[in-house]
Amino acid sequence: MEKTGGKQSNRLFLMSMRHFRKTWVRFLLLSGVSLCLVLFAPTLHKRLVGIKDCQTLPSALSSATNISRRPPTHCSCKGALLKDFFKNDNDTVRRRQEEYRKHKARTSSSLDLLLVAPANSPLQYPIQGFTVVPLQRTLIPGLGVYAPHRDIYKVSLVASRGLLSVEEPGTDGLVEGDGGNQLNITALSASGLNALLGRVHYTSTVYRLRTGDLVHFLFEKHNVTFPVDIWQPSVPIIFDLGEDINSQVTITTKTFLRYFELNTMISSIRQYYKTMKIIIADDSFDPIKVNGSDIEQYFMPPGQGWFAGRTLAVSQVTTKYFLWVDDDFYFTEKTQIEKLVEVMESMPELDMVSAGVGRSGFSYRMTYEEGQEDEGGCLLRFRGPYKETVPGFPQCSLSNVVINFFLARTDSVRKVLFDPRLKRAAHSQFFVDAVGKLLIASCNHITVDHQSKRPGNEQYHSFRKQSENHQNYLLYFFKNHFSCINLKAD
Ligand SMILES: *[C@@H]1O[C@H](CO)[C@@H](O)[C@H](O)[C@H]1NC(C)=O
Ligand SMILES: *[C@@H]1O[C@H](CO)[C@@H](O)[C@H](O)[C@H]1NC(C)=O
Ligand SMILES: *[C@@H]1O[C@H](CO)[C@@H](O)[C@H](O)[C@H]1NC(C)=O
Ligand SMILES: *[C@@H]1O[C@H](CO)[C@@H](O)[C@H](O)[C@H]1NC(C)=O
Ligand SMILES: *[C@@H]1O[C@H](CO)[C@@H](O)[C@H](O)[C@H]1NC(C)=O
């Protein structure tokens, strides 16, 4: 600051003297069109005000950009009111609030704000897409001031999570605060000012993976705000599809006390896919080694459950896709895995496609609202898929919940996983966890058969029926932060 003070005003004075003549001539030329409109043609001025920025805007219009948070709104659903269920469990409620606050801090960004660009602004700035890598100096594109002629132009830029600097600050005008978080630029011509603005760089001072900054850009009474995405690019994890279906897909299943069904399914698979790898997670009480080649059987502690088994199986997949099957399915000539791969490959945003099981194939949509912070969100499930289909595949509709027969991207499902706390009959939970994370479609041009039910496997059926309502409610209330959930809203 010290070294700038007096010297700068001297320089500015000399600059203004040098430019005085040029400026005066330009003033004479322009004044007829611009400034005098205010003085001599007030009605015309009103009409032209949007174009000419000819002074005296109503103060509401020229005030700062309006920034406001998306207001959290209360949500409700008919059905299980989880918050009533847990209302006397004060410790749980308190811990839930605390963890949710941390979750918000992890997942929100200073860019989650509504920004409204003010009317009649002569300022030009990037409104979207200015992305910087943390700690890396990057040119701010598109900065400029397009206003009628003035004798002197002064703008300020103010950042809060980064530093601003100008390349070659010594030419075209005066730069104060170079390398700090507030930059003042003064110039005697619009072209000088814009030349300097064209060389302003932003360097974030924070290392975060996904965050942002809001930079204020000020000129006379104008104050606008533009976003800076601070974004650490991530390293891609991509799979080699290889030459044939066996290098593209792994079949995964989980078995428990059903070797007869499992063996039947494996021999049906082998009729069509002789060497495709099959991964089996097995939590039976008395595990038996499954016979056959290209089979990986993982023995788990007995009774670990449905979701633990799925997660274990998926963790061992090395192909781009895996096909989830239940251990009592039966492959037929209509079980063409290639066709499911074709759907997935045609739309890279897709994470999962399901097909039919026998004559049934269900699919649901879900709506989710975040709700108020201390109360929690609301989840509703509706019968049927969305109207939108996968381009080129009218048999495949976008959906949120699908049947237990699906082809999925291995890397996508690994990001959600099947929560091992759910042991039995918890099909929907995975899809609840996947809302907003996985893009899912359900197709009906491919099917697998269901083996007919064998009577007499009492041990298996008694396990399957065990209810875990309290545990499920706790997960919905705490883990998913729901205030209510309704899985039967039709
Ligand atoms: C510019 O607007 C922002 C956001 O409304 C505000 O925080 C800031 O104080 C304003 N700056 C000036 C100098 O008016
Ligand atoms: C910004 O907009 C919100 C919502 O429209 C309004 O409530 C608030 O008063 C506005 N703030 C300013 C400073 O204009
Ligand atoms: C739990 O909180 C409620 C209200 O917040 C209060 O009425 C109740 O006494 C508390 N219960 C216990 C066991 O602290
Ligand atoms: C920039 O100008 C503002 C007022 O216009 C002043 O408060 C601030 O200290 C100046 N910053 C620098 C770095 O000179
Ligand atoms: C594998 O073969 C052995 C020996 O024939 C047999 O005892 C066992 O039951 C078979 N495994 C399964 C899962 O059927």
Coordinates of C-alpha atoms and ligand atoms in Angstrom, one line a residue, residues 63-68 114, ligand 2:
S63 CA -28.9 -2.6 -6.2
A64 CA -26.7 -5.5 -5.6
T65 CA -27.3 -8.9 -7.2
N66 CA -30.0 -10.6 -5.1
I67 CA -28.5 -13.7 -3.6
S68 CA -30.7 -16.1 -1.6
L114 CA -29.5 -18.5 -6.4
Ligands
LIG2 C1 -34.0 -11.3 -2.7 O1 -35.0 -12.2 -3.1 C2 -35.7 -12.7 -2.1 C3 -36.7 -13.7 -2.7 O2 -37.3 -13.2 -3.8 C4 -36.4 -11.7 -1.2 O3 -37.1 -12.3 -0.2 C5 -35.3 -10.7 -0.7 O4 -36.0 -9.7 0.1 C6 -34.5 -10.2 -1.8 N1 -33.4 -9.4 -1.2 C7 -32.9 -8.3 -1.7 C8 -31.8 -7.7 -1.0 O5 -33.5 -7.7 -2.6

